[in-house]
Amino acid sequence: MKESLVPLGRIMHEMQKERGCVILFLCSNWALDEEGMKQKFLESNDAVEDLAAKIPVWKKKGRINKAMLAKISNVLEEIKSLTTQRDLVLSKEISATDSISVYSHKIIGPILDLMIEVALNDPDHDSSHVSAFSNFLNLKERIGRERVLTASECHVVLERRRLVRLVEFK
């Protein structure tokens, strides 16, 4: 089942990049336009489709058990539910903090947990390697979350400064 780590890792990375793009799109007028966002969504979908295409092969070869299949299916279903989220992003009807929450807790967190579980279930795993892998994934996600939170807060600070200048001008 180790071979699932690469497509899962790709999905996790694409979702982290998408989360960052969404925050920039929502918090600034210059970072990305609607077409740029749609392109990012397509790139993320490609990673998901890559994993989905591999599942039948793994099932046929007996490389995936029912429990793991169920967990991967749950992650894929959560990602499919992003369509509504993405529509709200494109129409700017959702806040940056709500978007961060959806991506971080409903999508990326479960993928991260699944990747660690896959590594642990490998019969040839080395506990120290799995521990290092787990720490790396968690650190990567923490840094990603800090970056999007910082980006969203920078927008708030800049908007506050703009309003203060407007008030001072009057």
PDB file of C-alpha atoms in Angstrom:
ATOM      1  CA  MET A   1       0.000   0.000   0.000  1.00  0.00           C
ATOM      2  CA  LYS A   2       3.049   2.264   0.104  1.00  0.00           C
ATOM      3  CA  GLU A   3       2.409   3.157  -3.541  1.00  0.00           C
ATOM      4  CA  SER A   4      -0.644   5.137  -2.383  1.00  0.00           C
ATOM      5  CA  LEU A   5       1.585   7.582  -0.514  1.00  0.00           C
ATOM      6  CA  VAL A   6       2.695   9.342  -3.691  1.00  0.00           C
ATOM      7  CA  PRO A   7      -0.801  10.171  -5.022  1.00  0.00           C
ATOM      8  CA  LEU A   8      -2.030  10.991  -1.502  1.00  0.00           C
ATOM      9  CA  GLY A   9       0.960  13.272  -1.012  1.00  0.00           C
ATOM     10  CA  ARG A  10       0.249  14.946  -4.332  1.00  0.00           C
ATOM     11  CA  ILE A  11      -3.367  15.553  -3.336  1.00  0.00           C
ATOM     12  CA  MET A  12      -2.302  16.925   0.037  1.00  0.00           C
ATOM     13  CA  HIS A  13       0.185  19.284  -1.607  1.00  0.00           C
ATOM     14  CA  GLU A  14      -2.316  20.428  -4.255  1.00  0.00           C
ATOM     15  CA  MET A  15      -4.933  21.077  -1.551  1.00  0.00           C
ATOM     16  CA  GLN A  16      -2.395  23.090   0.439  1.00  0.00           C
ATOM     17  CA  LYS A  17      -1.567  25.136  -2.660  1.00  0.00           C
ATOM     18  CA  GLU A  18      -5.268  25.564  -3.419  1.00  0.00           C
ATOM     19  CA  ARG A  19      -5.925  26.749   0.138  1.00  0.00           C
ATOM     20  CA  GLY A  20      -3.172  29.348  -0.236  1.00  0.00           C
ATOM     21  CA  CYS A  21      -4.519  30.537  -3.590  1.00  0.00           C
ATOM     22  CA  VAL A  22      -8.045  30.756  -2.183  1.00  0.00           C
ATOM     23  CA  ILE A  23      -6.870  32.951   0.683  1.00  0.00           C
ATOM     24  CA  LEU A  24      -4.960  35.244  -1.671  1.00  0.00           C
ATOM     25  CA  PHE A  25      -7.984  35.406  -3.972  1.00  0.00           C
ATOM     26  CA  LEU A  26     -10.330  36.261  -1.108  1.00  0.00           C
ATOM     27  CA  CYS A  27      -8.008  38.705   0.626  1.00  0.00           C
ATOM     28  CA  SER A  28      -6.575  40.703  -2.235  1.00  0.00           C
ATOM     29  CA  ASN A  29      -7.608  42.117  -5.543  1.00  0.00           C
ATOM     30  CA  TRP A  30      -4.286  41.596  -7.259  1.00  0.00           C
ATOM     31  CA  ALA A  31      -3.054  38.073  -6.452  1.00  0.00           C
ATOM     32  CA  LEU A  32      -5.294  35.898  -8.627  1.00  0.00           C
ATOM     33  CA  ASP A  33      -8.233  36.413 -10.908  1.00  0.00           C
ATOM     34  CA  GLU A  34     -11.186  34.086 -11.312  1.00  0.00           C
ATOM     35  CA  GLU A  35      -9.572  32.256 -14.241  1.00  0.00           C
ATOM     36  CA  GLY A  36      -6.426  31.665 -12.199  1.00  0.00           C
ATOM     37  CA  MET A  37      -8.537  30.153  -9.436  1.00  0.00           C
ATOM     38  CA  LYS A  38     -10.391  27.896 -11.847  1.00  0.00           C
ATOM     39  CA  GLN A  39      -7.044  26.691 -13.207  1.00  0.00           C
ATOM     40  CA  LYS A  40      -5.859  25.894  -9.675  1.00  0.00           C
ATOM     41  CA  PHE A  41      -9.061  23.935  -9.045  1.00  0.00           C
ATOM     42  CA  LEU A  42      -8.406  21.911 -12.207  1.00  0.00           C
ATOM     43  CA  GLU A  43      -4.854  21.117 -11.077  1.00  0.00           C
ATOM     44  CA  SER A  44      -6.185  19.850  -7.749  1.00  0.00           C
ATOM     45  CA  ASN A  45      -8.843  17.798  -9.528  1.00  0.00           C
ATOM     46  CA  ASP A  46      -6.138  16.173 -11.677  1.00  0.00           C
ATOM     47  CA  ALA A  47      -4.372  14.916  -8.547  1.00  0.00           C
ATOM     48  CA  VAL A  48      -7.647  13.514  -7.202  1.00  0.00           C
ATOM     49  CA  GLU A  49      -8.453  11.809 -10.504  1.00  0.00           C
ATOM     50  CA  ASP A  50      -4.974  10.262 -10.532  1.00  0.00           C
ATOM     51  CA  LEU A  51      -5.605   8.603  -7.169  1.00  0.00           C
ATOM     52  CA  ALA A  52      -9.156   7.568  -8.078  1.00  0.00           C
ATOM     53  CA  ALA A  53      -7.862   5.874 -11.244  1.00  0.00           C
ATOM     54  CA  LYS A  54      -5.364   3.812  -9.247  1.00  0.00           C
ATOM     55  CA  ILE A  55      -7.839   2.436  -6.702  1.00  0.00           C
ATOM     56  CA  PRO A  56      -9.413  -0.200  -9.004  1.00  0.00           C
ATOM     57  CA  VAL A  57      -5.929  -1.480  -9.912  1.00  0.00           C
ATOM     58  CA  TRP A  58      -4.978  -1.774  -6.235  1.00  0.00           C
ATOM     59  CA  LYS A  59      -8.253  -3.558  -5.481  1.00  0.00           C
ATOM     60  CA  LYS A  60      -7.732  -5.997  -8.341  1.00  0.00           C
ATOM     61  CA  LYS A  61      -4.196  -6.790  -7.166  1.00  0.00           C
ATOM     62  CA  GLY A  62      -5.344  -7.129  -3.533  1.00  0.00           C
ATOM     63  CA  ARG A  63      -3.127  -4.269  -2.374  1.00  0.00           C
ATOM     64  CA  ILE A  64      -5.820  -2.384  -0.500  1.00  0.00           C
ATOM     65  CA  ASN A  65      -7.989  -3.636   2.339  1.00  0.00           C
ATOM     66  CA  LYS A  66     -11.606  -2.632   2.938  1.00  0.00           C
ATOM     67  CA  ALA A  67     -10.831  -0.360   5.871  1.00  0.00           C
ATOM     68  CA  MET A  68      -8.220   1.595   3.932  1.00  0.00           C
ATOM     69  CA  LEU A  69     -10.478   1.745   0.876  1.00  0.00           C
ATOM     70  CA  ALA A  70     -13.245   3.202   3.031  1.00  0.00           C
ATOM     71  CA  LYS A  71     -10.921   5.877   4.406  1.00  0.00           C
ATOM     72  CA  ILE A  72      -9.616   6.830   0.968  1.00  0.00           C
ATOM     73  CA  SER A  73     -13.208   6.940  -0.311  1.00  0.00           C
ATOM     74  CA  ASN A  74     -14.200   9.254   2.564  1.00  0.00           C
ATOM     75  CA  VAL A  75     -11.346  11.621   1.712  1.00  0.00           C
ATOM     76  CA  LEU A  76     -12.331  11.602  -1.967  1.00  0.00           C
ATOM     77  CA  GLU A  77     -15.969  12.342  -1.034  1.00  0.00           C
ATOM     78  CA  GLU A  78     -14.904  15.318   1.099  1.00  0.00           C
ATOM     79  CA  ILE A  79     -12.879  16.638  -1.813  1.00  0.00           C
ATOM     80  CA  LYS A  80     -15.873  16.249  -4.138  1.00  0.00           C
ATOM     81  CA  SER A  81     -17.882  18.363  -1.708  1.00  0.00           C
ATOM     82  CA  LEU A  82     -15.443  21.202  -2.368  1.00  0.00           C
ATOM     83  CA  THR A  83     -17.525  22.165  -5.406  1.00  0.00           C
ATOM     84  CA  THR A  84     -19.858  24.207  -3.211  1.00  0.00           C
ATOM     85  CA  GLN A  85     -16.910  25.718  -1.342  1.00  0.00           C
ATOM     86  CA  ARG A  86     -15.231  26.637  -4.620  1.00  0.00           C
ATOM     87  CA  ASP A  87     -18.380  28.311  -5.923  1.00  0.00           C
ATOM     88  CA  LEU A  88     -18.542  30.397  -2.743  1.00  0.00           C
ATOM     89  CA  VAL A  89     -14.889  31.337  -3.193  1.00  0.00           C
ATOM     90  CA  LEU A  90     -15.364  32.435  -6.797  1.00  0.00           C
ATOM     91  CA  SER A  91     -18.332  34.585  -5.825  1.00  0.00           C
ATOM     92  CA  LYS A  92     -16.425  35.800  -2.726  1.00  0.00           C
ATOM     93  CA  GLU A  93     -19.330  34.804  -0.497  1.00  0.00           C
ATOM     94  CA  ILE A  94     -17.177  33.006   2.073  1.00  0.00           C
ATOM     95  CA  SER A  95     -14.665  34.379   4.524  1.00  0.00           C
ATOM     96  CA  ALA A  96     -10.989  33.547   4.426  1.00  0.00           C
ATOM     97  CA  THR A  97     -11.137  32.014   7.912  1.00  0.00           C
ATOM     98  CA  ASP A  98     -14.023  29.739   6.933  1.00  0.00           C
ATOM     99  CA  SER A  99     -12.068  28.615   3.873  1.00  0.00           C
ATOM    100  CA  ILE A 100      -8.966  27.940   5.953  1.00  0.00           C
ATOM    101  CA  SER A 101     -11.062  25.818   8.285  1.00  0.00           C
ATOM    102  CA  VAL A 102     -12.626  23.751   5.496  1.00  0.00           C
ATOM    103  CA  TYR A 103      -9.345  23.035   3.748  1.00  0.00           C
ATOM    104  CA  SER A 104      -7.337  22.438   6.920  1.00  0.00           C
ATOM    105  CA  HIS A 105      -9.767  20.321   8.917  1.00  0.00           C
ATOM    106  CA  LYS A 106     -12.027  18.602   6.395  1.00  0.00           C
ATOM    107  CA  ILE A 107      -9.555  17.943   3.590  1.00  0.00           C
ATOM    108  CA  ILE A 108      -5.864  18.226   4.464  1.00  0.00           C
ATOM    109  CA  GLY A 109      -6.051  16.870   8.032  1.00  0.00           C
ATOM    110  CA  PRO A 110      -7.730  13.597   7.029  1.00  0.00           C
ATOM    111  CA  ILE A 111      -5.299  13.138   4.119  1.00  0.00           C
ATOM    112  CA  LEU A 112      -2.383  13.637   6.493  1.00  0.00           C
ATOM    113  CA  ASP A 113      -3.821  11.099   8.954  1.00  0.00           C
ATOM    114  CA  LEU A 114      -4.413   8.628   6.143  1.00  0.00           C
ATOM    115  CA  MET A 115      -0.845   8.960   4.888  1.00  0.00           C
ATOM    116  CA  ILE A 116       0.552   8.247   8.350  1.00  0.00           C
ATOM    117  CA  GLU A 117      -1.761   5.258   8.726  1.00  0.00           C
ATOM    118  CA  VAL A 118      -0.644   3.877   5.354  1.00  0.00           C
ATOM    119  CA  ALA A 119       2.985   4.210   6.431  1.00  0.00           C
ATOM    120  CA  LEU A 120       2.259   2.482   9.745  1.00  0.00           C
ATOM    121  CA  ASN A 121       0.411  -0.392   8.055  1.00  0.00           C
ATOM    122  CA  ASP A 122       3.306  -1.199   5.762  1.00  0.00           C
ATOM    123  CA  PRO A 123       4.625  -4.569   7.004  1.00  0.00           C
ATOM    124  CA  ASP A 124       8.220  -3.452   6.368  1.00  0.00           C
ATOM    125  CA  HIS A 125       7.902  -0.113   8.146  1.00  0.00           C
ATOM    126  CA  ASP A 126      10.610   1.196  10.411  1.00  0.00           C
ATOM    127  CA  SER A 127       9.041   3.006  13.375  1.00  0.00           C
ATOM    128  CA  SER A 128      11.694   5.719  13.421  1.00  0.00           C
ATOM    129  CA  HIS A 129      11.139   6.409   9.702  1.00  0.00           C
ATOM    130  CA  VAL A 130       7.370   6.567  10.143  1.00  0.00           C
ATOM    131  CA  SER A 131       7.821   8.902  13.096  1.00  0.00           C
ATOM    132  CA  ALA A 132      10.089  11.178  11.053  1.00  0.00           C
ATOM    133  CA  PHE A 133       7.610  11.054   8.145  1.00  0.00           C
ATOM    134  CA  SER A 134       4.742  11.937  10.477  1.00  0.00           C
ATOM    135  CA  ASN A 135       6.667  14.834  12.009  1.00  0.00           C
ATOM    136  CA  PHE A 136       7.596  16.132   8.560  1.00  0.00           C
ATOM    137  CA  LEU A 137       3.977  16.020   7.324  1.00  0.00           C
ATOM    138  CA  ASN A 138       2.683  17.737  10.461  1.00  0.00           C
ATOM    139  CA  LEU A 139       5.369  20.419  10.281  1.00  0.00           C
ATOM    140  CA  LYS A 140       4.652  21.015   6.582  1.00  0.00           C
ATOM    141  CA  GLU A 141       0.955  21.442   7.358  1.00  0.00           C
ATOM    142  CA  ARG A 142       1.602  23.694  10.362  1.00  0.00           C
ATOM    143  CA  ILE A 143       3.801  25.985   8.278  1.00  0.00           C
ATOM    144  CA  GLY A 144       1.199  26.011   5.496  1.00  0.00           C
ATOM    145  CA  ARG A 145      -1.535  26.922   7.950  1.00  0.00           C
ATOM    146  CA  GLU A 146       0.595  29.671   9.478  1.00  0.00           C
ATOM    147  CA  ARG A 147       1.257  31.107   6.020  1.00  0.00           C
ATOM    148  CA  VAL A 148      -2.421  31.323   5.077  1.00  0.00           C
ATOM    149  CA  LEU A 149      -3.361  32.733   8.480  1.00  0.00           C
ATOM    150  CA  THR A 150      -0.644  35.355   8.110  1.00  0.00           C
ATOM    151  CA  ALA A 151      -1.823  36.214   4.599  1.00  0.00           C
ATOM    152  CA  SER A 152      -5.403  36.607   5.768  1.00  0.00           C
ATOM    153  CA  GLU A 153      -4.346  38.734   8.753  1.00  0.00           C
ATOM    154  CA  CYS A 154      -2.138  40.948   6.578  1.00  0.00           C
ATOM    155  CA  HIS A 155      -5.218  41.736   4.528  1.00  0.00           C
ATOM    156  CA  VAL A 156      -7.129  42.739   7.683  1.00  0.00           C
ATOM    157  CA  VAL A 157      -4.270  44.976   8.864  1.00  0.00           C
ATOM    158  CA  LEU A 158      -3.915  46.640   5.454  1.00  0.00           C
ATOM    159  CA  GLU A 159      -7.669  47.216   5.232  1.00  0.00           C
ATOM    160  CA  ARG A 160      -7.670  48.716   8.744  1.00  0.00           C
ATOM    161  CA  ARG A 161      -4.837  51.075   7.788  1.00  0.00           C
ATOM    162  CA  ARG A 162      -6.718  52.119   4.651  1.00  0.00           C
ATOM    163  CA  LEU A 163      -9.830  52.894   6.712  1.00  0.00           C
ATOM    164  CA  VAL A 164      -7.797  54.863   9.259  1.00  0.00           C
ATOM    165  CA  ARG A 165      -6.292  56.945   6.431  1.00  0.00           C
ATOM    166  CA  LEU A 166      -9.782  57.580   5.054  1.00  0.00           C
ATOM    167  CA  VAL A 167     -11.040  58.717   8.452  1.00  0.00           C
ATOM    168  CA  GLU A 168      -7.981  60.937   8.983  1.00  0.00           C
ATOM    169  CA  PHE A 169      -8.430  62.437   5.528  1.00  0.00           C
ATOM    170  CA  LYS A 170     -11.993  63.489   6.285  1.00  0.00           C
TER     171      LYS A 170
END
